[in-house]
Tab-separated table of C-alpha atoms in Angstrom:
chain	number	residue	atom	x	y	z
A	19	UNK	CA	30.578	16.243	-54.039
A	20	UNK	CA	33.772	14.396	-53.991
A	21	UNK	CA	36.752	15.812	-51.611
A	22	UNK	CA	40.149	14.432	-51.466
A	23	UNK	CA	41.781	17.245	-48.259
A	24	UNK	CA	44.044	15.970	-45.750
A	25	UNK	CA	42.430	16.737	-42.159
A	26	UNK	CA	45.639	18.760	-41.610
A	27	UNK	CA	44.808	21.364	-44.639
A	28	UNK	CA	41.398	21.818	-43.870
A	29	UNK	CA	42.177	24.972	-42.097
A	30	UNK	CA	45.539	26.139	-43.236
A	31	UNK	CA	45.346	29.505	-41.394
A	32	UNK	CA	48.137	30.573	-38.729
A	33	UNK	CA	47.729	31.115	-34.994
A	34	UNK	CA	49.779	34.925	-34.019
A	35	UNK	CA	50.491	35.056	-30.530
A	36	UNK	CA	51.325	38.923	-29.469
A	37	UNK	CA	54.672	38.628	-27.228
A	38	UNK	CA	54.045	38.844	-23.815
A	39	UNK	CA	54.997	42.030	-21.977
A	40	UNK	CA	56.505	41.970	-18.925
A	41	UNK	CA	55.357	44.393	-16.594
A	42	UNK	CA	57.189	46.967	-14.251
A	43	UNK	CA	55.327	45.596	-10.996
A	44	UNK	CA	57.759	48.778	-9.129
A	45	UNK	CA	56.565	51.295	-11.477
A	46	UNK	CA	54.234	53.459	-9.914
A	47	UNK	CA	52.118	54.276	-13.180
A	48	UNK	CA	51.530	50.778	-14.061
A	49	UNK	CA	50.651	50.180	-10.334
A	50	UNK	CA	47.692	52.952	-10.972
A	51	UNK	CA	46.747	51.814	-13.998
A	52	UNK	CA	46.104	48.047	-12.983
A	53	UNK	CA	43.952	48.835	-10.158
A	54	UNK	CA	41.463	50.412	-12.267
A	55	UNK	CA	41.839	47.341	-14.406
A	56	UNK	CA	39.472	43.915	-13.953
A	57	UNK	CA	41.176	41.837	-15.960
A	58	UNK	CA	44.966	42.594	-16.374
A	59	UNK	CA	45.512	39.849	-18.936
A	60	UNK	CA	42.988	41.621	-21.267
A	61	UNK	CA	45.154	44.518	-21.811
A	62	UNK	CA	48.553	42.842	-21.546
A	63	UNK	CA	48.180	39.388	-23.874
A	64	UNK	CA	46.062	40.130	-26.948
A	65	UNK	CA	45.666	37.233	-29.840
A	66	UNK	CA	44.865	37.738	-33.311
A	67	UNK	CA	43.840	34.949	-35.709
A	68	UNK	CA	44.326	34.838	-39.452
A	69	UNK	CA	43.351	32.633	-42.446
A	70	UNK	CA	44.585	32.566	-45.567
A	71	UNK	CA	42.743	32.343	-48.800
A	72	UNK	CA	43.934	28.444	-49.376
A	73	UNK	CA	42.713	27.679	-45.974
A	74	UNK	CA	38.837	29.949	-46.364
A	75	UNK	CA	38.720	27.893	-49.728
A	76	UNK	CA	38.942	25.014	-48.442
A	77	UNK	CA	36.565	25.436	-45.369
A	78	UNK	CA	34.140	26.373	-47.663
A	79	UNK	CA	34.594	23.135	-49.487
A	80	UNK	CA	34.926	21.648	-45.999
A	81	UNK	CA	31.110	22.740	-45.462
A	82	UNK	CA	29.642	22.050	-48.274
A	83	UNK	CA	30.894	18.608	-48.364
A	84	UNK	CA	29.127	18.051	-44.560
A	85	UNK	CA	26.161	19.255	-46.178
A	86	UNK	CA	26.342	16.954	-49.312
A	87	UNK	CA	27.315	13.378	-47.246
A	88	UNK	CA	24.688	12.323	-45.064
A	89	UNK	CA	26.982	10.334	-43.030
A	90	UNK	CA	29.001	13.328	-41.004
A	91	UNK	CA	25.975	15.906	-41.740
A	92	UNK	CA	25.214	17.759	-38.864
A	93	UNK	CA	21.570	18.141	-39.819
A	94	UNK	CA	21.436	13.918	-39.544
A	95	UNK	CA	23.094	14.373	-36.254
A	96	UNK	CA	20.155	14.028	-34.233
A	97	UNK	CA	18.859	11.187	-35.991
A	98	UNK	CA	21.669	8.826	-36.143
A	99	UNK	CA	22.159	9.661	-32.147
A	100	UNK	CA	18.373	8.852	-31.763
A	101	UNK	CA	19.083	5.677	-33.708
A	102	UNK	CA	22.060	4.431	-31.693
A	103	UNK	CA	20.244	5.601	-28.357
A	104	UNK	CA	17.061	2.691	-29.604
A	105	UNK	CA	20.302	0.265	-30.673
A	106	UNK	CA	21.502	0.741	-27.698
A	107	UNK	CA	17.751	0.693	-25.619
A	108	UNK	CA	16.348	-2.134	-27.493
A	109	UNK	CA	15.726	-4.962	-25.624
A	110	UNK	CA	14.805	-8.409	-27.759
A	111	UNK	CA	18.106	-8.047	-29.389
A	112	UNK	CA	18.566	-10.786	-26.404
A	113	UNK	CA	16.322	-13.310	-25.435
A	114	UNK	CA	13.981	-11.453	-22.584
A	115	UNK	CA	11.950	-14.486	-21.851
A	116	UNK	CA	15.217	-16.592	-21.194
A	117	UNK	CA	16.778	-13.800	-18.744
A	118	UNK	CA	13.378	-13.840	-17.087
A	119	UNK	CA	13.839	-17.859	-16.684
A	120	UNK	CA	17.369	-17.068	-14.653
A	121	UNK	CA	15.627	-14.780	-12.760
A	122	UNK	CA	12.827	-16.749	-11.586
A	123	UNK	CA	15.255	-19.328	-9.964
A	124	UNK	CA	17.944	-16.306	-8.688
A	125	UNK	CA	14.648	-14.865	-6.832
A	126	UNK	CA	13.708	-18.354	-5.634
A	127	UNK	CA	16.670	-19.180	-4.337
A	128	UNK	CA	17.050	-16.035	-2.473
A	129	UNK	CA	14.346	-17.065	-0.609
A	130	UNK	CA	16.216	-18.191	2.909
A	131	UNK	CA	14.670	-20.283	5.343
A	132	UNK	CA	12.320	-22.082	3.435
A	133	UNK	CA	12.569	-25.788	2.318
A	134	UNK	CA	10.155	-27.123	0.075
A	135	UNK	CA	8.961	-30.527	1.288
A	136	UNK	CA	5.505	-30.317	-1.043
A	137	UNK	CA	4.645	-29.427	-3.836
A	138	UNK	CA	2.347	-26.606	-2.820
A	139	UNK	CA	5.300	-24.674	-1.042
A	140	UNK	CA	7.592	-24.850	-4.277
A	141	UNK	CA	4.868	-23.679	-6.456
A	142	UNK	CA	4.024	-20.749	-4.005
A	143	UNK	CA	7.768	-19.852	-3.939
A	144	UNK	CA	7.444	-19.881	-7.507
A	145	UNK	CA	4.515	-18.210	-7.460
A	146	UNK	CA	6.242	-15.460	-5.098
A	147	UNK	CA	9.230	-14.656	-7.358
A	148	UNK	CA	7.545	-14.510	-9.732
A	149	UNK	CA	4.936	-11.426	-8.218
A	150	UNK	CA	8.635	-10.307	-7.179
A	151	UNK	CA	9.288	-9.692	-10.602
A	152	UNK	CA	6.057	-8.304	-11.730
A	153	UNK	CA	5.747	-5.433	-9.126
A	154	UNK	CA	9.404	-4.880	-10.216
A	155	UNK	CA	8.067	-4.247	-13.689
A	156	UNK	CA	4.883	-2.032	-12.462
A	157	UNK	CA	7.421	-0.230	-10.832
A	158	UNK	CA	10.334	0.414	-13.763
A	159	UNK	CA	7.043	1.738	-16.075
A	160	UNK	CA	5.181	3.559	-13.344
A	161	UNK	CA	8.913	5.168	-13.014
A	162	UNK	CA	8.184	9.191	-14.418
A	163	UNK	CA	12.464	9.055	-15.339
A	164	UNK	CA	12.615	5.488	-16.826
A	165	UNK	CA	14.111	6.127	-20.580
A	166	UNK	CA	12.294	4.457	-23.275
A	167	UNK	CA	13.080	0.891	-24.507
A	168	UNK	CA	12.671	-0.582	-27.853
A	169	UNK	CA	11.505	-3.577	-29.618
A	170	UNK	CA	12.924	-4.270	-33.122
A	171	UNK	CA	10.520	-5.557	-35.554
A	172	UNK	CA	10.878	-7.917	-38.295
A	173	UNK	CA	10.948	-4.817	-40.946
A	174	UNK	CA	13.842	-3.494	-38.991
A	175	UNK	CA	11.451	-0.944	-37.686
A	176	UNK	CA	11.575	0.088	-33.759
A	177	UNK	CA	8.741	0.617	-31.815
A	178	UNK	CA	8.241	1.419	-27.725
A	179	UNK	CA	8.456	-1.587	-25.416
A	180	UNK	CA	4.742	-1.210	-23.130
A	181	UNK	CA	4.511	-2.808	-19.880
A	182	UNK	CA	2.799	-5.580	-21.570
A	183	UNK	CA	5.179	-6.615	-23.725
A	184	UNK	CA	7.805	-6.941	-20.531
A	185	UNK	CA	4.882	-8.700	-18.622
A	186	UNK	CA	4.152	-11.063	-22.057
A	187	UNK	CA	7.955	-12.006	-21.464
A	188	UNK	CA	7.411	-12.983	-17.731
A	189	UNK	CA	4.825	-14.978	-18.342
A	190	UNK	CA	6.692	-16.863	-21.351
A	191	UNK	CA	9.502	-17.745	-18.996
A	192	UNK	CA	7.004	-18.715	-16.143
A	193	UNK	CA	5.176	-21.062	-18.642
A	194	UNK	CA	8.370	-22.474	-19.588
A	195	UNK	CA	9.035	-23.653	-16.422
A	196	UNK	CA	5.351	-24.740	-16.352
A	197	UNK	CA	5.960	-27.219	-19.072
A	198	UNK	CA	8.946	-28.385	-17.627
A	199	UNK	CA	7.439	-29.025	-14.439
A	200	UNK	CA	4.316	-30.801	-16.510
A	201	UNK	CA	7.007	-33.186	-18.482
A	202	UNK	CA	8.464	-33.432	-15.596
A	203	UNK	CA	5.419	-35.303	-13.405
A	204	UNK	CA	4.606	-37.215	-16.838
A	205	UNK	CA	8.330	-38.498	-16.985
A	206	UNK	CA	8.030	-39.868	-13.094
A	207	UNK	CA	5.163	-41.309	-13.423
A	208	UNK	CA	6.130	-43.092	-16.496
A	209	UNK	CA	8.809	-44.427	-14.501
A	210	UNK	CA	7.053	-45.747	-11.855
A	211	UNK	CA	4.202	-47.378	-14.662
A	212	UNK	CA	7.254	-49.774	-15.738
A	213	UNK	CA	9.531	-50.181	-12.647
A	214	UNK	CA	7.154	-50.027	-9.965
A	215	UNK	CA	4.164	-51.801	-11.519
A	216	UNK	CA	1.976	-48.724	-10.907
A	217	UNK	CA	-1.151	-48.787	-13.409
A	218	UNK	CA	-1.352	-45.495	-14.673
A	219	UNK	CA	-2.959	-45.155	-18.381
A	220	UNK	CA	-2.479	-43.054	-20.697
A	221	UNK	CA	-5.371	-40.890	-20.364
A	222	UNK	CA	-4.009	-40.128	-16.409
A	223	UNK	CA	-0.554	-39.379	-17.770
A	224	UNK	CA	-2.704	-37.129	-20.368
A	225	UNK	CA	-4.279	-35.596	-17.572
A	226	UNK	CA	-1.621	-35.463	-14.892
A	227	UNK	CA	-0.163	-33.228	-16.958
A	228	UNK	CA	-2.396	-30.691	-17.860
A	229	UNK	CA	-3.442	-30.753	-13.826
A	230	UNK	CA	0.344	-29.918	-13.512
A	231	UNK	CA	-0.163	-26.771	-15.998
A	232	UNK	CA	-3.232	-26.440	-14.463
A	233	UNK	CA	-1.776	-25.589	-10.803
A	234	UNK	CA	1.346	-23.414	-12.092
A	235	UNK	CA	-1.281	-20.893	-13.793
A	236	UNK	CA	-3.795	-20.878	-10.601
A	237	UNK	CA	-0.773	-20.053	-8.652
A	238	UNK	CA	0.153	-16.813	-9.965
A	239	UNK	CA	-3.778	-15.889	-10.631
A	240	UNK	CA	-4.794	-12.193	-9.560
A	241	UNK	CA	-5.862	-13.271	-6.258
A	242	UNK	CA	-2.900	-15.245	-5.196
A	243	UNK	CA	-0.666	-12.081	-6.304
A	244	UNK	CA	-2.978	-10.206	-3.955
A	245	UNK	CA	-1.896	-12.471	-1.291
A	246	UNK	CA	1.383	-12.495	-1.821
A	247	UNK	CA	2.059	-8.965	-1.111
A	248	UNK	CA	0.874	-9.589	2.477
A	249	UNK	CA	3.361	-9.605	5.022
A	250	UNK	CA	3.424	-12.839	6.932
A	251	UNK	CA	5.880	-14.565	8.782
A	252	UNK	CA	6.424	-17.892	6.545
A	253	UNK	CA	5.782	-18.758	2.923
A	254	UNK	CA	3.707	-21.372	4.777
A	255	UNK	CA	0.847	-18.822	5.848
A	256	UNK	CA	-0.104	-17.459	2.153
A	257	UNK	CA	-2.155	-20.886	1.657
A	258	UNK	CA	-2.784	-20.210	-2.394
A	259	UNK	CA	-5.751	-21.785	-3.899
A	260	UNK	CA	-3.638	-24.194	-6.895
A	261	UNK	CA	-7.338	-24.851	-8.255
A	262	UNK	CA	-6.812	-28.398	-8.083
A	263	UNK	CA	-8.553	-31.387	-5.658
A	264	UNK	CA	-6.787	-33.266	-2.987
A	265	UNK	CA	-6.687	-36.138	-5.215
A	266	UNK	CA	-4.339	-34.849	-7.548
A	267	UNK	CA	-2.587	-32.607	-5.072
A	268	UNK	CA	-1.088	-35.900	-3.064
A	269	UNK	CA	-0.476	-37.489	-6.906
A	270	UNK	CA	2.165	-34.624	-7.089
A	271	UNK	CA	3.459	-34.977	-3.937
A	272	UNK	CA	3.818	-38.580	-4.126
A	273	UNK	CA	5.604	-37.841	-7.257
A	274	UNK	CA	8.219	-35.002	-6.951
A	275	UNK	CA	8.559	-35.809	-2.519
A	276	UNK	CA	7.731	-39.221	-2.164
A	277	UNK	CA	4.766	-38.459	0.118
């Protein structure tokens, strides 16, 4: 149903205000007559609203238009707020797994005090932002207040962000890193293979870095998460189990510290 009204005429009724009455505050009677009276204005300032048949018309037009166009309907009310509320709520509209990256490194680096000189200490400060982050996400679901989030499908559909998806995210952005860290150690050593003469095939540079891969998943295994929730006095006491042998373990180090 089609309606062409100006805002203005929807209601074209008129306002009457009654004309105030001032009162004889000296006058004995009226002195009576407001003590026994709660609310003086009720008797003194009475308002009366009319409408005229133009302006009842055309609120009755008014209505049935909201009922006809889905858009301003107040029966769709609740369902276009609950659709801007998972708009607003839904989270892989961003990249999750890339904000997760630039946290990793802002936790790292909050870390004060500690210098990595090894490669085991930088992965267990990785390792340790990155349970940071974790129990931060245990504790945002566990959290009986925390409103709902949403993921957006491909269909355009939304459905609840779990715990594991925001967990699946973490551990993107962690293996990121982890493959950066693996090119990383392949890159080096390539370097030293033609500028430094070192003899390293291609089935060690293979290897090298998977063992790199290798290390960064050990590190954040349930176990080593265990032990870094323990209170200790330097990053230096959680001694995390990489899952790799010595051999490979001073490779690295030679590698990314020059030990």
């Amino acid at each position: 149903m089609a309606l062409n009204i100006p805002s203005t005429q929807i209601y074209a009724g008129r306002y009457h205000h009654k004309k105030m009455e001032m009162p004889n505050l000296l006058d004995e009677k009226h002195q009576a007559y407001t003590t026994q009276t709660k609310y003086v204005r009720d008797e003194l300032s009475i308002d009366t609203v009319t409408f005229s048949d133009e302006g009842l018309a055309k609120a009755k037009d008014w209505r049935e238009y909201t009922k006809d166009n889905p858009n301003i309907s107040r029966v769709n009310y609740e369902e276009q707020l609950e659709e801007l509320n998972r708009q607003l709520n839904t989270v892989n509209i961003i990249d999750t797994a890339s904000m997760f990256n630039c946290e990793l490194g802002e936790v790292a680096s909050q870390i004060k005090g500690e210098r990595c000189s090894s490669q085991e200490e930088f992965l267990t400060v990785m390792a340790k932002a990155y349970q940071v982050i974790y129990d931060r996400i245990e504790e945002d679901f566990a959290d009986p207040d925390r409103e709902p989030t949403w993921l957006k499908q491909d269909d355009g559909t939304y459905v609840e962000e779990t715990k594991q998806d925001r967990i699946d995210a973490l551990n993107q952005a962690y293996h990121s890193r982890a493959e950066f860290a693996a090119s990383a150690a392949r890159s080096k050593a390539e370097i030293e293979k033609h500028f430094n003469g070192k003899n390293y095939s291609t089935a060690f540079l293979d290897e090298l870095q998977d063992k790199v891969k290798e290390s960064w998943k050990n590190a954040v295994n349930e176990k080593n998460l265990q032990r870094l929730r323990q209170r200790v006095s330097s990053f230096k006491d959680y001694s995390l189990d990489f899952g790799i042998d010595m051999q490979w373990s001073t490779v690295m180090n030679s590698l990314f510290y020059g030990r």
